[in-house]
Short mmCIF file of C-alpha atoms and ligand atoms in Angstrom, two decimals:
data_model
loop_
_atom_site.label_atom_id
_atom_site.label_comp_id
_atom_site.label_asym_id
_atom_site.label_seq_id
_atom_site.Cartn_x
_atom_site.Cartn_y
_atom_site.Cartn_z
CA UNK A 13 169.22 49.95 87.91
CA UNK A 14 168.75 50.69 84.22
CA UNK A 15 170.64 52.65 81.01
CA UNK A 16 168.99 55.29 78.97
CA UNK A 17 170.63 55.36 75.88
CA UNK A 18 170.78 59.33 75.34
CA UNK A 19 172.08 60.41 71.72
CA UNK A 20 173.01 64.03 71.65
CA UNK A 21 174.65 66.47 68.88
CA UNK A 22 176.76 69.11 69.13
CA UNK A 23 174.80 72.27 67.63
CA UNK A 24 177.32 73.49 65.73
CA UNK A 25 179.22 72.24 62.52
CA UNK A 26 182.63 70.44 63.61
CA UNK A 27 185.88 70.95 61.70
CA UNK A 28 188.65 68.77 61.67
CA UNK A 29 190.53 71.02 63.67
CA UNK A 30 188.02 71.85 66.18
CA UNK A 31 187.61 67.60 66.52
CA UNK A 32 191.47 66.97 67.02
CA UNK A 33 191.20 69.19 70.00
CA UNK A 34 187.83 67.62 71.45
CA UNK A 35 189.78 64.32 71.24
CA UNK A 36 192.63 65.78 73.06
CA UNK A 37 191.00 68.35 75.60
CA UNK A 38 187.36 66.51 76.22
CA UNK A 39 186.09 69.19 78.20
CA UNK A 40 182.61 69.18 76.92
CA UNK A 41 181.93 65.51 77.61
CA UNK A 42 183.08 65.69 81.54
CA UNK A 43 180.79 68.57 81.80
CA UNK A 44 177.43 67.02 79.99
CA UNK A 45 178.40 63.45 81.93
CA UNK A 46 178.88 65.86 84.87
CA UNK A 47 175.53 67.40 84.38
CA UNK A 48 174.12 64.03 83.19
CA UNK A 49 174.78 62.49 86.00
CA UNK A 50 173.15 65.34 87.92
CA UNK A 51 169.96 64.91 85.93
CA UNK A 52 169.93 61.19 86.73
CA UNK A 53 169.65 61.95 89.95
CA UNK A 54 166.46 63.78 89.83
CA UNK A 55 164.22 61.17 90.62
CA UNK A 56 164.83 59.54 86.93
CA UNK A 57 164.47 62.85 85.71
CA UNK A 58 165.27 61.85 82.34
CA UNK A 59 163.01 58.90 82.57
CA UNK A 60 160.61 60.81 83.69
CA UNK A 61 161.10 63.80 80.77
CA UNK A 62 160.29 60.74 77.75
CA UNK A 63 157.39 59.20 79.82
CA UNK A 64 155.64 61.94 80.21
CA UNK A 65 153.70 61.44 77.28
CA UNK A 66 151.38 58.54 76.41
CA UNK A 67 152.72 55.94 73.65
CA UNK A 68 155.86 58.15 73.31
CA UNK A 69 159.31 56.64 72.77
CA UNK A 70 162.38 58.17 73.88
CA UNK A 71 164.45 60.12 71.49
CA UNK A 72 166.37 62.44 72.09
CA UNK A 73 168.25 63.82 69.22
CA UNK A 74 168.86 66.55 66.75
CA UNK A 75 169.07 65.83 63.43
CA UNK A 76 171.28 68.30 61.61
CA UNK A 77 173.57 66.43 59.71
CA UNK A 78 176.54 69.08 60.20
CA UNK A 79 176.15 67.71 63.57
CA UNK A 80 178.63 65.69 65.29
CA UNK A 81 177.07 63.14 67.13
CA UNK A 82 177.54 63.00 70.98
CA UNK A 83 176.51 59.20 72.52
CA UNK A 84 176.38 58.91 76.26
CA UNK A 85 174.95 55.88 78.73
CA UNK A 86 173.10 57.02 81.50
CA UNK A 87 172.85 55.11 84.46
CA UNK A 88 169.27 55.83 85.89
CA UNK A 89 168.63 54.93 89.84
CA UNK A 90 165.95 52.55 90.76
CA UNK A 91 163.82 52.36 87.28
CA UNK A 92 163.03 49.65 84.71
CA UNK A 93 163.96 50.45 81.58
CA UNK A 94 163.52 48.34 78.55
CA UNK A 95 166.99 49.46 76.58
CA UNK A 96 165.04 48.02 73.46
CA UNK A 97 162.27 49.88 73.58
CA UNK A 98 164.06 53.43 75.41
CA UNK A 99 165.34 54.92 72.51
CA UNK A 100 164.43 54.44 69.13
CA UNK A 101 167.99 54.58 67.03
CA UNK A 102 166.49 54.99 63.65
CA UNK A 103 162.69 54.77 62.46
CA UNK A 104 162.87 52.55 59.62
CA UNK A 105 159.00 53.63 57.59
CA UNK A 106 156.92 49.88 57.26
CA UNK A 107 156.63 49.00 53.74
CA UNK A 108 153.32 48.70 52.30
CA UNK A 109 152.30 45.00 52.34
CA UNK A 110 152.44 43.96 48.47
CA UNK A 111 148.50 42.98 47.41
CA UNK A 112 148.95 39.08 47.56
CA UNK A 113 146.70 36.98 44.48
CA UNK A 114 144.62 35.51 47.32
CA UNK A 115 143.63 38.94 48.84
CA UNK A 116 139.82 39.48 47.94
CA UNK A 117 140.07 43.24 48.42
CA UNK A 118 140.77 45.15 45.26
CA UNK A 119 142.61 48.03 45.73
CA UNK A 120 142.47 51.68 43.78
CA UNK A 121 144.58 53.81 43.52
CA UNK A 122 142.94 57.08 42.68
CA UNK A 123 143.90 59.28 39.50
CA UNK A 124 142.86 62.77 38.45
CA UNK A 125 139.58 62.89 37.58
CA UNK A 126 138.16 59.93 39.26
CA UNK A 127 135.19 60.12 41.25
CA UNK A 128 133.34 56.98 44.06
CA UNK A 129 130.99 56.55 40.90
CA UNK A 130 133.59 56.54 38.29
CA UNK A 131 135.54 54.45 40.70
CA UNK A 132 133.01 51.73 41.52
CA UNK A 133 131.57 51.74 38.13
CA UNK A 134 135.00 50.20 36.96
CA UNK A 135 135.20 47.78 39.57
CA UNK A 136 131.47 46.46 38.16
CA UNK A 137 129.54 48.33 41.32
CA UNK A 138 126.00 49.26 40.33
CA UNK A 139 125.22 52.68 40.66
CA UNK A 140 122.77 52.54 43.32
CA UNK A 141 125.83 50.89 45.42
CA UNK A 142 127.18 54.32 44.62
CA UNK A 143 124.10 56.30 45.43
CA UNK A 144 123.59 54.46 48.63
CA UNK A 145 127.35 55.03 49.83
CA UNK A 146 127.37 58.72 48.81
CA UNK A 147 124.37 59.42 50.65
CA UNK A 148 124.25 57.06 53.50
CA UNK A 149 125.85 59.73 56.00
CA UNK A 150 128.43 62.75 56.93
CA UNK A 151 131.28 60.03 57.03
CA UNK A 152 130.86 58.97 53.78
CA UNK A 153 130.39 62.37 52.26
CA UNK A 154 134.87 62.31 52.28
CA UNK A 155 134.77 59.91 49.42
CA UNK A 156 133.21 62.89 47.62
CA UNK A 157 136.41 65.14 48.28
CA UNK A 158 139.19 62.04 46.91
CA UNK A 159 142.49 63.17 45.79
CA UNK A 160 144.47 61.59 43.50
CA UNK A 161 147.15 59.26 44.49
CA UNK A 162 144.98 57.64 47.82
CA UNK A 163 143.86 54.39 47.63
CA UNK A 164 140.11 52.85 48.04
CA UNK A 165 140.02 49.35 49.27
CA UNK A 166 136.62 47.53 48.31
CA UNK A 167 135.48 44.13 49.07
CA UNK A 168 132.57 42.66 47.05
CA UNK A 169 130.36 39.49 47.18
CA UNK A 170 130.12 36.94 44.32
CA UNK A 171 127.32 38.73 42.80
CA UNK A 172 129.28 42.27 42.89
CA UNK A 173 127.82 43.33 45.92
CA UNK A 174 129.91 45.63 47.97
CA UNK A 175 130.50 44.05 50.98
CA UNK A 176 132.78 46.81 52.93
CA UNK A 177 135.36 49.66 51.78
CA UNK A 178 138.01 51.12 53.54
CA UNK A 179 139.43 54.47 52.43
CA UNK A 180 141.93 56.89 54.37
CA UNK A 181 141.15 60.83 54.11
CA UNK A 182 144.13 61.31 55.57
CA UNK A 183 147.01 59.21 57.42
CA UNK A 184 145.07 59.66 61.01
CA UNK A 185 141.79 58.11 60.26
CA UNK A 186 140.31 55.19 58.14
CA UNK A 187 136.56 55.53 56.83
CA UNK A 188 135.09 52.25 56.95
CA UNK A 189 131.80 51.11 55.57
CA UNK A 190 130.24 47.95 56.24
CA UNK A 191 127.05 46.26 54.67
CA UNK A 192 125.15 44.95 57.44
CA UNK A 193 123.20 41.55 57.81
CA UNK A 194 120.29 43.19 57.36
CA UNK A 195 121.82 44.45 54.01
CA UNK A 196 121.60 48.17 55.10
CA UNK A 197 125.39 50.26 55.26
CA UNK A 198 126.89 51.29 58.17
CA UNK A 199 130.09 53.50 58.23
CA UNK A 200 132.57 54.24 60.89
CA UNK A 201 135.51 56.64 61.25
CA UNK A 202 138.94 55.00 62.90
CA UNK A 203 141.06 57.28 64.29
CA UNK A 204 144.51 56.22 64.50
CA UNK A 205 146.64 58.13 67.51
CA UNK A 206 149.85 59.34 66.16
CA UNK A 207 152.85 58.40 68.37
CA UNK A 208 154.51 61.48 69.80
CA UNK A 209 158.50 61.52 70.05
CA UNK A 210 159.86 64.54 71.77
CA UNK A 211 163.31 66.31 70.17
CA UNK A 212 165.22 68.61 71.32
CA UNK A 213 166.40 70.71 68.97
CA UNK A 214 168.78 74.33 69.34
CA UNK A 215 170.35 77.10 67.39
CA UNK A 216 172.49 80.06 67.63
CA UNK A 217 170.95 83.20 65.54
CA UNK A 218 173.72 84.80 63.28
CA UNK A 219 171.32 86.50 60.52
CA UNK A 220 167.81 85.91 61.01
CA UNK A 221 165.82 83.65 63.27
CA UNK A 222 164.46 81.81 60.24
CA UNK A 223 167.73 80.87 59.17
CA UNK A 224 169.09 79.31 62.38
CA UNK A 225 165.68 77.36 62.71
CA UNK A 226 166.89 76.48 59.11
CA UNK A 227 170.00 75.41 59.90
CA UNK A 228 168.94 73.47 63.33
CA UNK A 229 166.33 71.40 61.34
CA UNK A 230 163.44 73.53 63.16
CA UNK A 231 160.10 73.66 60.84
CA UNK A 232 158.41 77.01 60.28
CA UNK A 233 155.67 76.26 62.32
CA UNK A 234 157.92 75.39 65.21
CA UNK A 235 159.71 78.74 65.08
CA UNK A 236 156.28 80.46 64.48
CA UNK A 237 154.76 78.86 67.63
CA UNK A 238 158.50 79.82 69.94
CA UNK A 239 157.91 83.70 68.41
CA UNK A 240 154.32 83.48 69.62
CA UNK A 241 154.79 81.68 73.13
CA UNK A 242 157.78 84.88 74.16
CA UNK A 243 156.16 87.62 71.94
CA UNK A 244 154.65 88.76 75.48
CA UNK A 245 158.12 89.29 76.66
CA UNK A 246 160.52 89.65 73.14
CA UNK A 247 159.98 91.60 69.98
CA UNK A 248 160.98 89.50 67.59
CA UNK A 249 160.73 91.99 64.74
CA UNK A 250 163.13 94.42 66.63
CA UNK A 251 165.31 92.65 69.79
CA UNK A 252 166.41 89.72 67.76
CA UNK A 253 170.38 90.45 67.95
CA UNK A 254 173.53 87.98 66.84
CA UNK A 255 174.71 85.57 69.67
CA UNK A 256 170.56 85.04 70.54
CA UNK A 257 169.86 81.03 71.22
CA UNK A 258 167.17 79.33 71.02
CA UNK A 259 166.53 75.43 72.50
CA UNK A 260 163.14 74.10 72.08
CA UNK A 261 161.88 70.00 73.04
CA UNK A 262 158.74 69.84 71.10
CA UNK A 263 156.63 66.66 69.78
CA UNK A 264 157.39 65.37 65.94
CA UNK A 265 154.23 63.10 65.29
CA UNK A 266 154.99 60.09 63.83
CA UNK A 267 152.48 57.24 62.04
CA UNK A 268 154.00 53.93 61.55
CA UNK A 269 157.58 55.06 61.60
CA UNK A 270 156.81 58.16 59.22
CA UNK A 271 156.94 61.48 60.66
CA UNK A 272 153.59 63.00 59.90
CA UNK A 273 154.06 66.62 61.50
CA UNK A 274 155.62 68.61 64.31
CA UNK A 275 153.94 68.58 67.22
CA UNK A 276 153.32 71.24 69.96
CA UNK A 277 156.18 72.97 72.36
CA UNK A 278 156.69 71.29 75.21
CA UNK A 279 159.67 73.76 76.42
CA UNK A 280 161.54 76.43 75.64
CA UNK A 281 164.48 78.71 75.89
CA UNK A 282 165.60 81.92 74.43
CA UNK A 283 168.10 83.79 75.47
CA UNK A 284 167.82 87.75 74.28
CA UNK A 285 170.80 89.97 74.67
CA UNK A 286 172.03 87.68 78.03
CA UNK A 287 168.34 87.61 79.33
CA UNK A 288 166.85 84.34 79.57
CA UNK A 289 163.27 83.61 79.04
CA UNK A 290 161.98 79.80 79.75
CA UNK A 291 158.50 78.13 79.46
CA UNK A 292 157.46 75.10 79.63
CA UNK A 293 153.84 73.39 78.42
CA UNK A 294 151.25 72.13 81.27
CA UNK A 295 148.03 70.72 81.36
CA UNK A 296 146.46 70.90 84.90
CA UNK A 297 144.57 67.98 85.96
CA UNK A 298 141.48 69.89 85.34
CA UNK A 299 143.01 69.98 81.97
CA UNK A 300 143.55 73.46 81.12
CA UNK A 301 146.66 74.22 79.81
CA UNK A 302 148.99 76.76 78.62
CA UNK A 303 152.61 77.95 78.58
CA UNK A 304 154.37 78.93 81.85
CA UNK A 305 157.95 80.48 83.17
CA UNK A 306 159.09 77.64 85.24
CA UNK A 307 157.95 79.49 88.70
CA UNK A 308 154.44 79.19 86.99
CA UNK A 309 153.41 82.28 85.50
CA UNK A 310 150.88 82.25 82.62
CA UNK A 311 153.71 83.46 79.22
CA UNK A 312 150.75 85.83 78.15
CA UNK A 313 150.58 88.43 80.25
CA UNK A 314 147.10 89.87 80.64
CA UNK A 315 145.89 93.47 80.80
CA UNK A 316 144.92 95.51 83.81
CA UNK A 317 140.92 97.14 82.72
CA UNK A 318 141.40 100.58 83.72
CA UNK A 319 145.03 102.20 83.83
CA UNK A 320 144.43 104.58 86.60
CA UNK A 321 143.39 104.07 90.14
CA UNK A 322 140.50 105.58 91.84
CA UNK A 323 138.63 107.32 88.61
CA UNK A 324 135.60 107.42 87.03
CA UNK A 325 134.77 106.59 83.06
CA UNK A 326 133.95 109.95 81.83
CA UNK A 327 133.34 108.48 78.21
CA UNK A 328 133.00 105.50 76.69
CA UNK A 329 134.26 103.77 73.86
CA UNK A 330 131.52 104.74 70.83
CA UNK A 331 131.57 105.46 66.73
CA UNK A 332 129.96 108.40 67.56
CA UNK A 333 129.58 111.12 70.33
CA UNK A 334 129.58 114.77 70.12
CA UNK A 335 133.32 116.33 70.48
CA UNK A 336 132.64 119.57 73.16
CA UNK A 337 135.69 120.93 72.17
CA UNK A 338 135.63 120.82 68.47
CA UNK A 339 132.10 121.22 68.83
CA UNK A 340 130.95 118.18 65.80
CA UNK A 341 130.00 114.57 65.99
CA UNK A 342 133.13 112.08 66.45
CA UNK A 343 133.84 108.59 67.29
CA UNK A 344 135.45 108.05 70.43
CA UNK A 345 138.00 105.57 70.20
CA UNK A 346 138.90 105.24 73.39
CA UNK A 347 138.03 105.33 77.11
CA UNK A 348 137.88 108.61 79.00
CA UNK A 349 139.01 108.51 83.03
CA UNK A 350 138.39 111.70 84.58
CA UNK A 351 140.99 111.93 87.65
CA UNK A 352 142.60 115.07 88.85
CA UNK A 353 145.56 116.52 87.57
CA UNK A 354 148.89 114.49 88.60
CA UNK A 355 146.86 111.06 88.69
CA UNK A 356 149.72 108.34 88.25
CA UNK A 357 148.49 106.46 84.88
CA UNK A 358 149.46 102.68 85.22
CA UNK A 359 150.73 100.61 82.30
CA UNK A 360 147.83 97.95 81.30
CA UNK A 361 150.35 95.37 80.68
CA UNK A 362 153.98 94.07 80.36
CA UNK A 363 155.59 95.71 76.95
CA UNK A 364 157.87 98.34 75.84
CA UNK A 365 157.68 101.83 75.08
CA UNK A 366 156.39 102.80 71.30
CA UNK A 367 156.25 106.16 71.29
CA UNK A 368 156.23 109.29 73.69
CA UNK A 369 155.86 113.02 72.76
CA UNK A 370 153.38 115.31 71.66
CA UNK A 371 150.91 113.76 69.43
CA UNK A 372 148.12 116.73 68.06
CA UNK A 373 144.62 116.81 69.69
CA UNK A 374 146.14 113.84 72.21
CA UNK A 375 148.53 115.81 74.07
CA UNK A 376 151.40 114.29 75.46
CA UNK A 377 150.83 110.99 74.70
CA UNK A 378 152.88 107.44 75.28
CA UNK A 379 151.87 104.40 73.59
CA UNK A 380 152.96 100.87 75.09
CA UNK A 381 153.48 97.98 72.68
CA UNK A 382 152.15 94.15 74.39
CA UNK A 383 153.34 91.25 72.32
CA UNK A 384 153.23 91.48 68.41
CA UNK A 385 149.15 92.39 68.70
CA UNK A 386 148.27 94.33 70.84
CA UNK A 387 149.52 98.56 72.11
CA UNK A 388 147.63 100.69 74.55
CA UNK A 389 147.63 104.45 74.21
CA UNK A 390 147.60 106.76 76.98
CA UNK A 391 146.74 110.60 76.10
CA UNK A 392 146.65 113.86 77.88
CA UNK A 393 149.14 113.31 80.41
CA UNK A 394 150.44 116.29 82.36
CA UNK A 395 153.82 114.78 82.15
CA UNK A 396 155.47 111.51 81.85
CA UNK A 397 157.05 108.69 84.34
CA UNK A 398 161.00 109.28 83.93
CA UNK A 399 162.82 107.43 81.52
CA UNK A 400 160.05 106.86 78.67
CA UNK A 401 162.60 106.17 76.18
CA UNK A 402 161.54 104.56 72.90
CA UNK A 403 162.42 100.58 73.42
CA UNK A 404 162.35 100.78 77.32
CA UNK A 405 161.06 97.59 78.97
CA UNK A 406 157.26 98.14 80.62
CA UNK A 407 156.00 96.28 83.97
CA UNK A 408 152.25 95.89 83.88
CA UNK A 409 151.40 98.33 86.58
CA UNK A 410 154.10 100.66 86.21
CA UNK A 411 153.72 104.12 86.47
CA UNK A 412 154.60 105.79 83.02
CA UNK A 413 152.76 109.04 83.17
CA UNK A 414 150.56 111.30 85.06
CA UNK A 415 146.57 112.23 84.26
CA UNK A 416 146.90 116.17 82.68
CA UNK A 417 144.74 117.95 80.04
CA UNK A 418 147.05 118.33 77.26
CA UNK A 419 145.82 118.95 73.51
CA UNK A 420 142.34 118.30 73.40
CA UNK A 421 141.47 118.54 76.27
CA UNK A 422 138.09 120.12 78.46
CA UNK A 423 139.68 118.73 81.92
CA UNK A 424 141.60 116.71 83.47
CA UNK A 425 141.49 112.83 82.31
CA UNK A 426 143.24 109.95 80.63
CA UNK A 427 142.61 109.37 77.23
CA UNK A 428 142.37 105.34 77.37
CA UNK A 429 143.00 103.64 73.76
CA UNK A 430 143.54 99.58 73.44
CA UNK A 431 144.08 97.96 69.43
CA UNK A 432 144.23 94.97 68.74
CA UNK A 433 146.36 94.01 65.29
CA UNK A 434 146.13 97.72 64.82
CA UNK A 435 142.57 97.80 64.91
CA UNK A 436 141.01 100.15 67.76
CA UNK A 437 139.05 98.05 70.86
CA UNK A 438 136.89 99.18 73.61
CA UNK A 439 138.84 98.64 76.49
CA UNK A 440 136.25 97.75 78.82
CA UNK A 441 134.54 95.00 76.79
CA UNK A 442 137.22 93.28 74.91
CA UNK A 443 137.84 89.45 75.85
CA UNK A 444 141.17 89.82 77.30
CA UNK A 445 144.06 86.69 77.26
CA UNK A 446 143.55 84.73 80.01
CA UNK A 447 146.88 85.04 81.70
CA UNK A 448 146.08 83.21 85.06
CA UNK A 449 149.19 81.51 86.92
CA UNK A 450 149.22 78.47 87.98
CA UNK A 451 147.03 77.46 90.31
CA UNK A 452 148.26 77.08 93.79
CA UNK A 453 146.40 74.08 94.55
CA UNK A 454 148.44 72.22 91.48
CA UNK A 455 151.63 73.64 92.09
CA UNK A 456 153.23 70.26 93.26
CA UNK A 457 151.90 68.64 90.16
CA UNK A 458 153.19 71.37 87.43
CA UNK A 459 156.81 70.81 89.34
CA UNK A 460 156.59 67.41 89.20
CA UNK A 461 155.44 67.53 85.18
CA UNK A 462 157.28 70.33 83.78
CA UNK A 463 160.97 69.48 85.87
CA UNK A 464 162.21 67.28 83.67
CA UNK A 465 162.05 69.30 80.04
CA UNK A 466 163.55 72.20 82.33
CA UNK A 467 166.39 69.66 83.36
CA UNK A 468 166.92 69.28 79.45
CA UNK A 469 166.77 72.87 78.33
CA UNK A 470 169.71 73.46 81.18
CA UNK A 471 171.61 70.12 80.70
CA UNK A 472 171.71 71.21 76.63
CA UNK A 473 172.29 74.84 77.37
CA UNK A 474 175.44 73.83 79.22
CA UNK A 475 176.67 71.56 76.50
CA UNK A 476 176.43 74.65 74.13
CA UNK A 477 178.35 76.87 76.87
CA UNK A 478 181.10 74.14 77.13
CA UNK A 479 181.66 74.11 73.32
CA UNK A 480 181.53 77.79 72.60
CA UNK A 481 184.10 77.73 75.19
CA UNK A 482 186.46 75.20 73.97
ZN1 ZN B 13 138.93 110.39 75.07
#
């Protein structure tokens, strides 16, 4: 039997008043011990969740100082624990070990304008020495991009030889170069892994997504990388609304105590107008990976090749082809499917209805928007499916029209168009997103990995419930 030390934070910002009735009603912290001890139960599931990735720490904990701060024991079945090295309370950053008087190594710290030469030429270096290390390989060719404020480390011999130099292009690797026995250089690059400390970290959106990132601590880049993992299923230019949340567990990289970056997504909720959307991060053991709903379907959602069943290309996608009807050399953006009239005409993938009406030489025409990049554009229909309402929701496969010749038209056919970022595709050639689910043969593995940050998107999503309720 072991403790996790688990250090949560209420989301939102406490007043006094709002406290004194916590103290007196503690609703909240039966239900997250309730649901606590529920996690603990899952096979160490909590355990489990900070283990998952190599040299990682636990810590979980959100960092908004409006926060209150929540502090719960855990009593974990059948694990070994170290309590000391669980949870780490506080990264305190290592001080820079002061240069002592009997260090040989001299030290520079680079200013603007500085170059290796100007560098080694104050040091007493010769400028062959400077020669040899700027040209001795690609390595070494970094001490020709040096930025002001980095340090070069160089140790020399008695007679001002260099001996070796160390010098960081950034705070992952060390450049090291070495003078050999044979009095040649030799240089090597040290990479230095960054140690990976998954947060969890939520938000309610009142004005704009950006803001409650803002206000939950969440970077940018985090918030960029949540729009882009549900953009298949959310528009977050037009179905953001007040009340959305948000919980993400993602990586913050950290060197030597100092966060260095965020790190990827390792799961996610949003919740859109009451509808819930999850994913979660997995690498199979094959080691592909990608974002998946928690029954193990890819988060992009790929796109069927032809929309209609049963029909043959009657023109292909081509800068320029003679029009019959307007009787004059066009491009042909588009694919053409000759089927007879009444044809269902399939949506090529999950998204939402754009656009449907007359649209000129197209005919009645509906366009289907995928994700932020990508619409499809389906022309000539006789009619369309019912319900084609600006906004409405799209299954991949649906039916949403049927194959007609209006506008343009000489017969019967679908009038295929895919873009990309706005910018018109050929259909049948573009590399699609790889959308596969899953597979089948790994499905015990991806419940075993991903169960635990799905544990921790619930057990925090009930501990927001309990206080909006309070
Ligand atoms: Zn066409």
């Amino acid at each position: 039997m072991s403790y996790l030390e688990l250090d949560f934070k209420s989301r939102e910002a406490i007043t006094p008043r709002r406290r004194e009735r916590r103290a007196r009603t503690p609703l909240s912290f039966t239900r997250l011990l309730r649901g606590l001890t529920a996690l603990a139960t899952l096979v160490g599931g909590v355990y489990l969740s900070l283990s998952l990735l190599p040299d990682s720490e636990a810590k979980v904990e959100d960092s908004n100082l409006k926060q209150q701060r929540l502090h719960y024991s855990v009593l974990l079945p059948s694990r070994q624990i170290d309590p000391s090295t669980a949870v780490v309370e506080d990264l305190i950053p290592t001080e820079p070990s002061a240069p002592s008087s009997s260090n040989p190594w001299n030290t520079v710290q680079i200013k603007t304008g500085d170059t290796l030469a100007s560098i080694f030429s104050g040091l007493g270096l010769s400028a062959t020495t400077t020669y040899e290390v700027d040209n001795l390989n690609k390595q070494t060719k970094q001490l020709r991009k040096i930025r002001p404020g980095q340090n070069i480390s160089v140790l020399m011999d008695d007679d001002k030889q260099l001996v070796s130099l160390k010098y960081m292009p950034d705070i992952t690797q060390t450049l090291e170069v070495k003078r050999q026995e044979d009095g040649s250089l030799s240089s090597q690059l040290i990479h230095h892994p960054l140690e990976a400390i998954p947060v969890f970290r939520s938000g309610t959106i009142n004005s704009s997504l950006f803001e409650a990132a803002a206000d939950s601590g969440i970077s940018e880049n985090i918030i960029m990388e949540l729009a882009s993992i549900f953009g298949w299923d959310i528009d977050f230019a037009l179905d953001i609304r007040e009340g959305d949340q948000f919980s993400i567990v993602y990586n913050e990289l950290y060197k030597d105590g100092d966060k260095i970056r965020d790190g990827r997504i390792l799961a996610a909720e949003f919740i859109n107008q009451g509808d819930t959307y999850r994913a979660v991060y997995y690498t199979d053991p094959k080691g592909d990976s990608g974002y998946f709903s928690p029954d193990g379907k890819s988060m992009r959602k790929a796109f069927l090749r032809s929309p209609v069943k049963f029909s043959r290309i009657s023109s292909r996608f081509s800068n320029r082809r003679w029009h019959p009807i307007l009787s004059k050399w066009r491009s042909h953006k588009g694919v053409d499917y000759a089927a007879p009239t009444g044809t269902p005409i399939r949506a090529a993938g999950d998204g939402k209805v754009n656009f449907t009406g007359t649209k000129g030489g197209y005919g009645k025409t509906v366009i289907l928007q995928h994700g932020g990049k990508y619409t499809t554009l389906y022309a000539h229909m006789s009619r369309y499916a019912r319900g084609m309402k600006k906004g409405k929701k799209i299954k991949q496969g649906q039916v949403i029209g049927y194959v007609g010749k209006t506008g343009l038209a000489s017969g019967p056919h679908l009038h295929y168009e895919f873009r990309l970022n706005g910018v018109h595709r050929n259909p049948l050639t573009i590399k699609l997103p790889a959308a596969e689910p899953v597979n089948k043969a790994y499905k015990a593995h991806f419940e075993q990995e991903t169960k635990s940050y799905l544990s921790m998107l619930e057990l925090m999503q009930n501990q927001v419930v309990a206080q909006l309720n309070q």
